[in-house]
Amino acid sequence: MDPARFLRIETLFLAASELAADERGDYLRAECSDDPSLVPEVEAMLEQEGGTLLGGAKEFQQSLQAVLDRDYESDSTVGIPEQIGRYKVLRRIGLGGMGAVYEAEQILPQRRVALKVVRPDALSKEKLGRFLHEMEFLGRLQHRGIAQIFEAGTFDHGDGEQPFFAMEYVDGLQLLDYARRHRLNAKQRLGLIAELCDAVQHAHQQGVIHRDLKSENVLVTEDGKPKVLDFGVGRMVDTDVNAKTAWTAAGQIVGTLAYMSPEQISGRPGTVDTRSDVYAIGVMLYELLAERLPFDLRNVSLAEAGRIICEKDPPRLSEKTSSSRGDVEAILGMALEKEKARRYASASDLANDIRNYLKDLPIRARPTTTWYQLRKFTRRHRVAFAGAVATVLALSIGVVSTAVQAVRATRNASVAESNEITANRMAYRANIAAASSAIALGDALAARRHLDEAPEALRHWEWRHLNSRIETTAAIFPAGPEALTLHGEDARIAFDPNGRALFLHATRQALIVTDLLSRRLVSTIPVTSDLSTIALAPNGSRIAALDRNSRLRIWDVASGKMQSETHLSHAEPILALRFSADAAKIAASSTKELSIFDSHSGSQRMQHRVASNSRFQGGTFIGDGKQYALQVESGIRLFDTSTGELVTERRMQGCSQTIAGSPDGSRIASGTDLKTHITRILDGKTLATLGQVGGHPRNASCIAYSRDGRLLASASSGRIIIHDANTLELRKSLFLPVLKPNSLRWSPDGSSVLVSDGKEARLLRWNLPPYLELGGHESFIYVASWSPDGTMIASAGWDQTVRLWDAWTGKQLAALPFETDFFNYVGFSDDGSQVLAMPRREFVAWDVATGNRIPIREIKAPEHSPLPPLPRSARGGSKFVQWARGGQNIATSPDGSLLLHDYRVTEILTGIDRSMLRGHGDSIRAVAASFDNQYIASGGSDGTVRLWDARTGDQLALLAGHRATPTDPGFSSAKVYSVEFSRDGKRLLSGGDNARVELWDLESGKDVLSLQAHASYVHVAAFSPDGSRILSGSGDATLRIWDSVPSLERRREIRAAEALQAEMRPQVKRLMDELQDPALVAGELRADESLDAEQRRAALRILLSRSISPR
Amino acid sequence: MSSPESLLEEVYSELRGLARSFMHKRPPGQTLQPTALVHEAYLRLAGHAPEQGRWESRAHFCAVAAKAMRQVLANHVRDKRAQKRSPDGDRLTLSEAVAEGGTTQVDMLALHDALSDLSKVDSRKAELVELRFFGGLTMTEIAQVLDLSTATVEREWRVAKAWIGAQLK
């Protein structure tokens, strides 16, 4: 049929349908005398008119379900495995889009679990690592109200590797079913929701937002306890849309919409926070009380659903609950606030209000007007105050009413404001936790996003630390304004065999190679002719330049000598010069022609020209340069570079310019799909497809194999993604601001990648450990301290040594043996000249410049101490002893007003009573005073950190969170061994048996970061004097420094220190030659007023390394 | 800004995943509605869209999704038919038929084909049916998406429905 005919039919149909049924036939026959075949067609349509076969949209949609439902029946008969991992499968509970859910039994420890098996196609191999990681993170969520995740792993029953995870099996009813079955009254239902809030609050404090809370996700056990399922599932999904599909699809599709908050349905993911979960709880509360959802969203379009959720108020609860309607409506109203800022700021606020309501106390959800408070008051004191009501009422109505209005307005504002503050804090913690987890998973992009979303005013050390772990960019090298723009921008960077990152640019006078990190010139080759294309060999050894007269010249970078000179005879302009990996060969290509030369002699090895309708996209030498892979739009051609022979060819559509070969020539990575932005991995010989990698939102603009061939990096604007070259698993994604890279090189050791857009270059260290490790102790480390200037660290431990370290380089400066395996304290004198140790109750000291022991009478310790001399902190807050062996435990404030000693025997020395620090039992392991002496922090074997008012001894906060490692509860305990304040009093550090360092926000009393710091217990956790670094020391015999400044930025300080030492070395040497005795030299240097503090420090450091060789 | 094709592709794969997963689990008392699938797809894709401005409005999205949804269902039925080799198994029972006391059946693939035919002669009508059946848009919303008056939409809908009905008979 043609459109004209259809139009005619349409016209006929519309006209005929206006007529009475018996007139239609005549009308049509008259109209269609020229084409009678139209008549039956229109009549058939008229028959349909009035709705016979195709009903309305609603009926149609209902009918579709029948087909789809039948598929469920047939698919659910798939066999059930007997065993998965170490679990015995009992039965299948459900079948979801993600995979199946089984009830299973674990033998040791004996327990029932719910096993969720992920279908192999629902989770790609790339994402498996992330999945396992994420599950481990979620395993840390331990709360009686949350179904716990025990373990995640994979199994293989012959159909490939299948991921699964085991979670607590919850035997219970869905929320509403439970309430109905047990005929709960309204108050009992409210109580259930309050308990649910507790669980959700706990997760929020760990930085996990559920995002998909709904009554189907809450089961109530036989004893009436609600448990939330699938906590954190939404979170996993946050960074990964596909995973989300796989996941939530297992949940209900239709049901989800009703629980979405306005900010969620508006589709602005950045604005979703813990308050979105609060909203969902509000919906559940409504549902539980009204036995229906606040909004009926069945059969409405999405646009309509969005409008309803964002604009309409839910209908009031039914008359059934009228006795309590006022308060409950108020609570519901505040939980279901459209505007986040006016909603309850946290789940615990909602729980409090519910509980207050249940106890007949005033609730927060309503502005506290006189009238309202009065009603509450009278209800509680119903008899006594019955008569008073009238009086108060008379007073409050009328004259006062305007004042009441004003108060109400301000209160409203402040409620919103304080909600905002709390919500801000929670948003901060949640973002920090998410960023931390994203970094652990290697996803710098997600981490960047979360860090950007963390409210700025709250950012502290943890934010800067995580930020420094993302900002791996080193030296950005801009070529400068005098640099020429030439072809060959994709061949300007290299690593030389020593690992130096090099950058090539050209000016009108010269070709210049620069060392990126030191900014030193490596080579300058004067060239005066007009250049068109330049290139630097991947190993940095040679430079090639083509001038406008088609003269190709090649120079040796080290000697600056020209190696060869040859003339090219291409018809089209040469766009690219490419060296082989060893720089022995060079390829020159235009859009049509490729020539390969021996770079030493300049003799041509091969030439290839494509058909006139085709053009070159990209190319690369393969392996040792014996072959060259040429990418054209329609495929890849592989040539033998010595004979020029076409070895093999593969036709593929949509090839991009991107191509790279593995060093051994076994693989070729090729940007071969302009549509899907994937990079195909091909066999280096046959060009058969072996696999693919992706992850870029657009085509990768460059790819490169690491020198050992084990890693594959690909870059596009904004990101670099590193894959395992063999398994093709995602290893890491790096954040790359601004630059649009067109070339990428691996450092020889595989630790860094260098990218460039031809105008500037950046070095990214992609696998740096998040800390600087100080290794040398042979056994457990008990105590360690920073020097007052933050340049040195002293440590002591079970291996009977006190060791000194350079705090910048991490190098050991000295090992001072001492005949004891137990130290209460190690640290520095106020002026940094002595290192002090306290093996038992007496001090020993060494000169930090010579390592010489210092006689007792010369030890620089505070005079006022009643104990064997205690060193006084130079900088306010102090913490002397962290270990409680033999009951020795001491803490002091600098003015000596507060001194604790020996908790076990309760020996009180001054100012403070043992009863002050109650609560840990008799197991206090660590004490510290804040720098302003207002607070004391203590940590104990009970797994808590407590904060006390130093004057009154009142406990101010209980910081619980030193959890034992969840995956293996028997392995480590929650005991706290170390506490310390930050200088500004905003943060508290603690370390303990769980091998972690926890960082607490003292304004909110919550932990903000948990560093998986060591392999064994953490006995030392200390801020550097400037607060930028954290030192941790552990039973694993290592010290680690965690920085909040990117390590590559620290290089500058290290370099400056090195330069200064180089400058001072001759003077120290001269003095040593002259005086012979290091002690005399130290005295001389300390007295030399011509030296500034830094020069003196450098000189003394040299002296130390000369006088003591590290053990 | 993605091209319209890649957007359609993305929505299609999303919907396919959702539909497939739904088929593996039938929650008690719940029924699959293509409209709900479209909603779900929107929440996933719009909620996590890395860049702004990939579609102008929810209605625009629904229009794209409706097209994808139709494809998903047609492919689904085709696959199943290939597996089971029982063409009758895929007939849709229309609840409306109950009112008449009989059973009338619609074949999803026939509907799909009819729509394809319709789009050749009057693509706007085909799109309208898609939006109505697979996107779950109201007449008013369709009028907005297609930039037509409601009266025109109503009229075109009548024609389209009657025509398709006649093709399926």
mmCIF file with all atom_site columns, C-alpha atoms in Angstrom, chain A residues 313-445:
data_model
loop_
_atom_site.group_PDB
_atom_site.id
_atom_site.type_symbol
_atom_site.label_atom_id
_atom_site.label_alt_id
_atom_site.label_comp_id
_atom_site.label_asym_id
_atom_site.label_entity_id
_atom_site.label_seq_id
_atom_site.pdbx_PDB_ins_code
_atom_site.Cartn_x
_atom_site.Cartn_y
_atom_site.Cartn_z
_atom_site.occupancy
_atom_site.B_iso_or_equiv
_atom_site.pdbx_formal_charge
_atom_site.auth_seq_id
_atom_site.auth_comp_id
_atom_site.auth_asym_id
_atom_site.auth_atom_id
_atom_site.pdbx_PDB_model_num
ATOM 1   C CA . ASP A 1 313 ? 0.352   15.509 49.309 1.00 0.00 ? 313 ASP A CA 1
ATOM 2   C CA . PRO A 1 314 ? -0.617  11.993 50.259 1.00 0.00 ? 314 PRO A CA 1
ATOM 3   C CA . PRO A 1 315 ? -4.202  11.598 51.417 1.00 0.00 ? 315 PRO A CA 1
ATOM 4   C CA . ARG A 1 316 ? -4.678  11.669 55.166 1.00 0.00 ? 316 ARG A CA 1
ATOM 5   C CA . LEU A 1 317 ? -4.722  8.414  57.033 1.00 0.00 ? 317 LEU A CA 1
ATOM 6   C CA . SER A 1 318 ? -8.090  6.798  57.401 1.00 0.00 ? 318 SER A CA 1
ATOM 7   C CA . GLU A 1 319 ? -10.421 7.352  60.307 1.00 0.00 ? 319 GLU A CA 1
ATOM 8   C CA . LYS A 1 320 ? -9.255  4.093  61.758 1.00 0.00 ? 320 LYS A CA 1
ATOM 9   C CA . THR A 1 321 ? -6.281  5.833  63.300 1.00 0.00 ? 321 THR A CA 1
ATOM 10  C CA . SER A 1 322 ? -8.041  9.038  64.121 1.00 0.00 ? 322 SER A CA 1
ATOM 11  C CA . SER A 1 323 ? -7.197  8.961  67.841 1.00 0.00 ? 323 SER A CA 1
ATOM 12  C CA . SER A 1 324 ? -3.571  9.598  67.054 1.00 0.00 ? 324 SER A CA 1
ATOM 13  C CA . ARG A 1 325 ? -4.022  11.339 63.803 1.00 0.00 ? 325 ARG A CA 1
ATOM 14  C CA . GLY A 1 326 ? -2.537  14.692 64.679 1.00 0.00 ? 326 GLY A CA 1
ATOM 15  C CA . ASP A 1 327 ? 0.907   13.517 65.769 1.00 0.00 ? 327 ASP A CA 1
ATOM 16  C CA . VAL A 1 328 ? 1.226   10.650 63.400 1.00 0.00 ? 328 VAL A CA 1
ATOM 17  C CA . GLU A 1 329 ? 0.207   12.854 60.529 1.00 0.00 ? 329 GLU A CA 1
ATOM 18  C CA . ALA A 1 330 ? 2.853   15.315 61.629 1.00 0.00 ? 330 ALA A CA 1
ATOM 19  C CA . ILE A 1 331 ? 5.529   12.640 61.759 1.00 0.00 ? 331 ILE A CA 1
ATOM 20  C CA . LEU A 1 332 ? 4.469   11.291 58.392 1.00 0.00 ? 332 LEU A CA 1
ATOM 21  C CA . GLY A 1 333 ? 4.348   14.795 57.031 1.00 0.00 ? 333 GLY A CA 1
ATOM 22  C CA . MET A 1 334 ? 7.922   15.462 58.032 1.00 0.00 ? 334 MET A CA 1
ATOM 23  C CA . ALA A 1 335 ? 9.211   12.112 56.790 1.00 0.00 ? 335 ALA A CA 1
ATOM 24  C CA . LEU A 1 336 ? 7.471   12.571 53.453 1.00 0.00 ? 336 LEU A CA 1
ATOM 25  C CA . GLU A 1 337 ? 8.500   16.196 52.993 1.00 0.00 ? 337 GLU A CA 1
ATOM 26  C CA . LYS A 1 338 ? 9.041   16.926 49.324 1.00 0.00 ? 338 LYS A CA 1
ATOM 27  C CA . GLU A 1 339 ? 11.964  19.157 50.164 1.00 0.00 ? 339 GLU A CA 1
ATOM 28  C CA . LYS A 1 340 ? 14.923  17.298 51.622 1.00 0.00 ? 340 LYS A CA 1
ATOM 29  C CA . ALA A 1 341 ? 15.970  20.110 53.904 1.00 0.00 ? 341 ALA A CA 1
ATOM 30  C CA . ARG A 1 342 ? 12.668  20.032 55.719 1.00 0.00 ? 342 ARG A CA 1
ATOM 31  C CA . ARG A 1 343 ? 12.576  16.278 56.080 1.00 0.00 ? 343 ARG A CA 1
ATOM 32  C CA . TYR A 1 344 ? 13.965  14.465 59.112 1.00 0.00 ? 344 TYR A CA 1
ATOM 33  C CA . ALA A 1 345 ? 17.697  14.845 58.749 1.00 0.00 ? 345 ALA A CA 1
ATOM 34  C CA . SER A 1 346 ? 18.338  11.252 59.719 1.00 0.00 ? 346 SER A CA 1
ATOM 35  C CA . ALA A 1 347 ? 16.623  7.970  60.359 1.00 0.00 ? 347 ALA A CA 1
ATOM 36  C CA . SER A 1 348 ? 17.398  8.325  64.053 1.00 0.00 ? 348 SER A CA 1
ATOM 37  C CA . ASP A 1 349 ? 15.570  11.663 64.178 1.00 0.00 ? 349 ASP A CA 1
ATOM 38  C CA . LEU A 1 350 ? 12.539  9.936  62.778 1.00 0.00 ? 350 LEU A CA 1
ATOM 39  C CA . ALA A 1 351 ? 12.929  7.100  65.283 1.00 0.00 ? 351 ALA A CA 1
ATOM 40  C CA . ASN A 1 352 ? 13.182  9.587  68.133 1.00 0.00 ? 352 ASN A CA 1
ATOM 41  C CA . ASP A 1 353 ? 9.996   11.285 67.139 1.00 0.00 ? 353 ASP A CA 1
ATOM 42  C CA . ILE A 1 354 ? 8.161   7.997  66.835 1.00 0.00 ? 354 ILE A CA 1
ATOM 43  C CA . ARG A 1 355 ? 9.389   6.957  70.251 1.00 0.00 ? 355 ARG A CA 1
ATOM 44  C CA . ASN A 1 356 ? 8.510   10.307 71.760 1.00 0.00 ? 356 ASN A CA 1
ATOM 45  C CA . TYR A 1 357 ? 5.070   9.967  70.341 1.00 0.00 ? 357 TYR A CA 1
ATOM 46  C CA . LEU A 1 358 ? 4.741   6.490  71.810 1.00 0.00 ? 358 LEU A CA 1
ATOM 47  C CA . LYS A 1 359 ? 5.753   7.853  75.196 1.00 0.00 ? 359 LYS A CA 1
ATOM 48  C CA . ASP A 1 360 ? 3.405   10.796 74.892 1.00 0.00 ? 360 ASP A CA 1
ATOM 49  C CA . LEU A 1 361 ? 6.341   13.216 74.833 1.00 0.00 ? 361 LEU A CA 1
ATOM 50  C CA . PRO A 1 362 ? 6.358   16.211 72.517 1.00 0.00 ? 362 PRO A CA 1
ATOM 51  C CA . ILE A 1 363 ? 7.532   15.429 69.052 1.00 0.00 ? 363 ILE A CA 1
ATOM 52  C CA . ARG A 1 364 ? 9.725   17.497 66.853 1.00 0.00 ? 364 ARG A CA 1
ATOM 53  C CA . ALA A 1 365 ? 7.796   17.103 63.690 1.00 0.00 ? 365 ALA A CA 1
ATOM 54  C CA . ARG A 1 366 ? 5.520   19.972 64.454 1.00 0.00 ? 366 ARG A CA 1
ATOM 55  C CA . PRO A 1 367 ? 6.345   23.507 65.323 1.00 0.00 ? 367 PRO A CA 1
ATOM 56  C CA . THR A 1 368 ? 6.022   23.617 69.082 1.00 0.00 ? 368 THR A CA 1
ATOM 57  C CA . THR A 1 369 ? 3.201   26.002 69.535 1.00 0.00 ? 369 THR A CA 1
ATOM 58  C CA . THR A 1 370 ? 1.741   26.723 72.925 1.00 0.00 ? 370 THR A CA 1
ATOM 59  C CA . TRP A 1 371 ? -1.426  25.019 71.992 1.00 0.00 ? 371 TRP A CA 1
ATOM 60  C CA . TYR A 1 372 ? 0.331   21.907 70.882 1.00 0.00 ? 372 TYR A CA 1
ATOM 61  C CA . GLN A 1 373 ? 2.597   21.643 73.891 1.00 0.00 ? 373 GLN A CA 1
ATOM 62  C CA . LEU A 1 374 ? -0.299  22.244 76.128 1.00 0.00 ? 374 LEU A CA 1
ATOM 63  C CA . ARG A 1 375 ? -2.183  19.335 74.649 1.00 0.00 ? 375 ARG A CA 1
ATOM 64  C CA . LYS A 1 376 ? 0.774   17.065 75.155 1.00 0.00 ? 376 LYS A CA 1
ATOM 65  C CA . PHE A 1 377 ? 1.255   18.319 78.657 1.00 0.00 ? 377 PHE A CA 1
ATOM 66  C CA . THR A 1 378 ? -2.302  17.773 79.654 1.00 0.00 ? 378 THR A CA 1
ATOM 67  C CA . ARG A 1 379 ? -2.374  14.323 78.238 1.00 0.00 ? 379 ARG A CA 1
ATOM 68  C CA . ARG A 1 380 ? 0.535   13.325 80.390 1.00 0.00 ? 380 ARG A CA 1
ATOM 69  C CA . HIS A 1 381 ? -0.889  15.011 83.469 1.00 0.00 ? 381 HIS A CA 1
ATOM 70  C CA . ARG A 1 382 ? -4.453  14.488 82.563 1.00 0.00 ? 382 ARG A CA 1
ATOM 71  C CA . VAL A 1 383 ? -5.974  14.737 86.014 1.00 0.00 ? 383 VAL A CA 1
ATOM 72  C CA . ALA A 1 384 ? -3.901  17.404 87.700 1.00 0.00 ? 384 ALA A CA 1
ATOM 73  C CA . PHE A 1 385 ? -4.004  19.936 84.942 1.00 0.00 ? 385 PHE A CA 1
ATOM 74  C CA . ALA A 1 386 ? -7.445  19.551 83.569 1.00 0.00 ? 386 ALA A CA 1
ATOM 75  C CA . GLY A 1 387 ? -8.472  22.837 85.121 1.00 0.00 ? 387 GLY A CA 1
ATOM 76  C CA . ALA A 1 388 ? -5.417  24.737 84.033 1.00 0.00 ? 388 ALA A CA 1
ATOM 77  C CA . VAL A 1 389 ? -6.154  24.368 80.359 1.00 0.00 ? 389 VAL A CA 1
ATOM 78  C CA . ALA A 1 390 ? -8.614  27.169 80.085 1.00 0.00 ? 390 ALA A CA 1
ATOM 79  C CA . THR A 1 391 ? -6.312  29.658 81.779 1.00 0.00 ? 391 THR A CA 1
ATOM 80  C CA . VAL A 1 392 ? -3.342  28.921 79.593 1.00 0.00 ? 392 VAL A CA 1
ATOM 81  C CA . LEU A 1 393 ? -5.486  28.892 76.545 1.00 0.00 ? 393 LEU A CA 1
ATOM 82  C CA . ALA A 1 394 ? -6.805  32.295 77.361 1.00 0.00 ? 394 ALA A CA 1
ATOM 83  C CA . LEU A 1 395 ? -3.295  33.565 77.737 1.00 0.00 ? 395 LEU A CA 1
ATOM 84  C CA . SER A 1 396 ? -1.978  32.084 74.584 1.00 0.00 ? 396 SER A CA 1
ATOM 85  C CA . ILE A 1 397 ? -4.720  32.966 72.208 1.00 0.00 ? 397 ILE A CA 1
ATOM 86  C CA . GLY A 1 398 ? -5.330  36.496 71.142 1.00 0.00 ? 398 GLY A CA 1
ATOM 87  C CA . VAL A 1 399 ? -2.720  38.865 72.482 1.00 0.00 ? 399 VAL A CA 1
ATOM 88  C CA . VAL A 1 400 ? 0.105   36.425 72.112 1.00 0.00 ? 400 VAL A CA 1
ATOM 89  C CA . SER A 1 401 ? -0.866  35.080 68.783 1.00 0.00 ? 401 SER A CA 1
ATOM 90  C CA . THR A 1 402 ? 1.353   37.296 66.665 1.00 0.00 ? 402 THR A CA 1
ATOM 91  C CA . ALA A 1 403 ? 4.336   36.444 68.848 1.00 0.00 ? 403 ALA A CA 1
ATOM 92  C CA . VAL A 1 404 ? 3.538   32.792 68.466 1.00 0.00 ? 404 VAL A CA 1
ATOM 93  C CA . GLN A 1 405 ? 3.488   33.182 64.742 1.00 0.00 ? 405 GLN A CA 1
ATOM 94  C CA . ALA A 1 406 ? 6.877   34.813 64.794 1.00 0.00 ? 406 ALA A CA 1
ATOM 95  C CA . VAL A 1 407 ? 8.359   32.161 67.014 1.00 0.00 ? 407 VAL A CA 1
ATOM 96  C CA . ARG A 1 408 ? 6.921   29.492 64.840 1.00 0.00 ? 408 ARG A CA 1
ATOM 97  C CA . ALA A 1 409 ? 8.518   30.986 61.804 1.00 0.00 ? 409 ALA A CA 1
ATOM 98  C CA . THR A 1 410 ? 11.952  31.191 63.357 1.00 0.00 ? 410 THR A CA 1
ATOM 99  C CA . ARG A 1 411 ? 11.688  27.708 64.799 1.00 0.00 ? 411 ARG A CA 1
ATOM 100 C CA . ASN A 1 412 ? 10.716  26.384 61.470 1.00 0.00 ? 412 ASN A CA 1
ATOM 101 C CA . ALA A 1 413 ? 13.743  27.968 59.976 1.00 0.00 ? 413 ALA A CA 1
ATOM 102 C CA . SER A 1 414 ? 16.088  26.632 62.596 1.00 0.00 ? 414 SER A CA 1
ATOM 103 C CA . VAL A 1 415 ? 14.691  23.139 62.350 1.00 0.00 ? 415 VAL A CA 1
ATOM 104 C CA . ALA A 1 416 ? 15.382  23.207 58.653 1.00 0.00 ? 416 ALA A CA 1
ATOM 105 C CA . GLU A 1 417 ? 18.803  24.643 59.349 1.00 0.00 ? 417 GLU A CA 1
ATOM 106 C CA . SER A 1 418 ? 19.825  22.071 61.922 1.00 0.00 ? 418 SER A CA 1
ATOM 107 C CA . ASN A 1 419 ? 18.466  19.369 59.675 1.00 0.00 ? 419 ASN A CA 1
ATOM 108 C CA . GLU A 1 420 ? 20.666  20.772 56.985 1.00 0.00 ? 420 GLU A CA 1
ATOM 109 C CA . ILE A 1 421 ? 23.740  20.623 59.216 1.00 0.00 ? 421 ILE A CA 1
ATOM 110 C CA . THR A 1 422 ? 23.125  17.042 60.237 1.00 0.00 ? 422 THR A CA 1
ATOM 111 C CA . ALA A 1 423 ? 22.331  16.039 56.707 1.00 0.00 ? 423 ALA A CA 1
ATOM 112 C CA . ASN A 1 424 ? 25.463  17.777 55.495 1.00 0.00 ? 424 ASN A CA 1
ATOM 113 C CA . ARG A 1 425 ? 27.547  15.766 57.907 1.00 0.00 ? 425 ARG A CA 1
ATOM 114 C CA . MET A 1 426 ? 25.934  12.570 56.842 1.00 0.00 ? 426 MET A CA 1
ATOM 115 C CA . ALA A 1 427 ? 26.369  13.474 53.210 1.00 0.00 ? 427 ALA A CA 1
ATOM 116 C CA . TYR A 1 428 ? 30.019  14.150 53.941 1.00 0.00 ? 428 TYR A CA 1
ATOM 117 C CA . ARG A 1 429 ? 30.573  10.827 55.659 1.00 0.00 ? 429 ARG A CA 1
ATOM 118 C CA . ALA A 1 430 ? 28.673  8.956  53.028 1.00 0.00 ? 430 ALA A CA 1
ATOM 119 C CA . ASN A 1 431 ? 30.705  10.555 50.265 1.00 0.00 ? 431 ASN A CA 1
ATOM 120 C CA . ILE A 1 432 ? 33.987  9.921  52.040 1.00 0.00 ? 432 ILE A CA 1
ATOM 121 C CA . ALA A 1 433 ? 33.055  6.295  52.587 1.00 0.00 ? 433 ALA A CA 1
ATOM 122 C CA . ALA A 1 434 ? 31.986  5.940  48.979 1.00 0.00 ? 434 ALA A CA 1
ATOM 123 C CA . ALA A 1 435 ? 35.148  7.624  47.708 1.00 0.00 ? 435 ALA A CA 1
ATOM 124 C CA . SER A 1 436 ? 37.277  5.414  49.901 1.00 0.00 ? 436 SER A CA 1
ATOM 125 C CA . SER A 1 437 ? 35.552  2.339  48.605 1.00 0.00 ? 437 SER A CA 1
ATOM 126 C CA . ALA A 1 438 ? 35.801  3.539  45.010 1.00 0.00 ? 438 ALA A CA 1
ATOM 127 C CA . ILE A 1 439 ? 39.539  4.030  45.448 1.00 0.00 ? 439 ILE A CA 1
ATOM 128 C CA . ALA A 1 440 ? 39.859  0.546  46.876 1.00 0.00 ? 440 ALA A CA 1
ATOM 129 C CA . LEU A 1 441 ? 38.081  -0.715 43.776 1.00 0.00 ? 441 LEU A CA 1
ATOM 130 C CA . GLY A 1 442 ? 40.381  1.271  41.525 1.00 0.00 ? 442 GLY A CA 1
ATOM 131 C CA . ASP A 1 443 ? 37.662  3.565  40.283 1.00 0.00 ? 443 ASP A CA 1
ATOM 132 C CA . ALA A 1 444 ? 39.175  7.012  40.463 1.00 0.00 ? 444 ALA A CA 1
ATOM 133 C CA . LEU A 1 445 ? 36.371  8.571  38.478 1.00 0.00 ? 445 LEU A CA 1
#
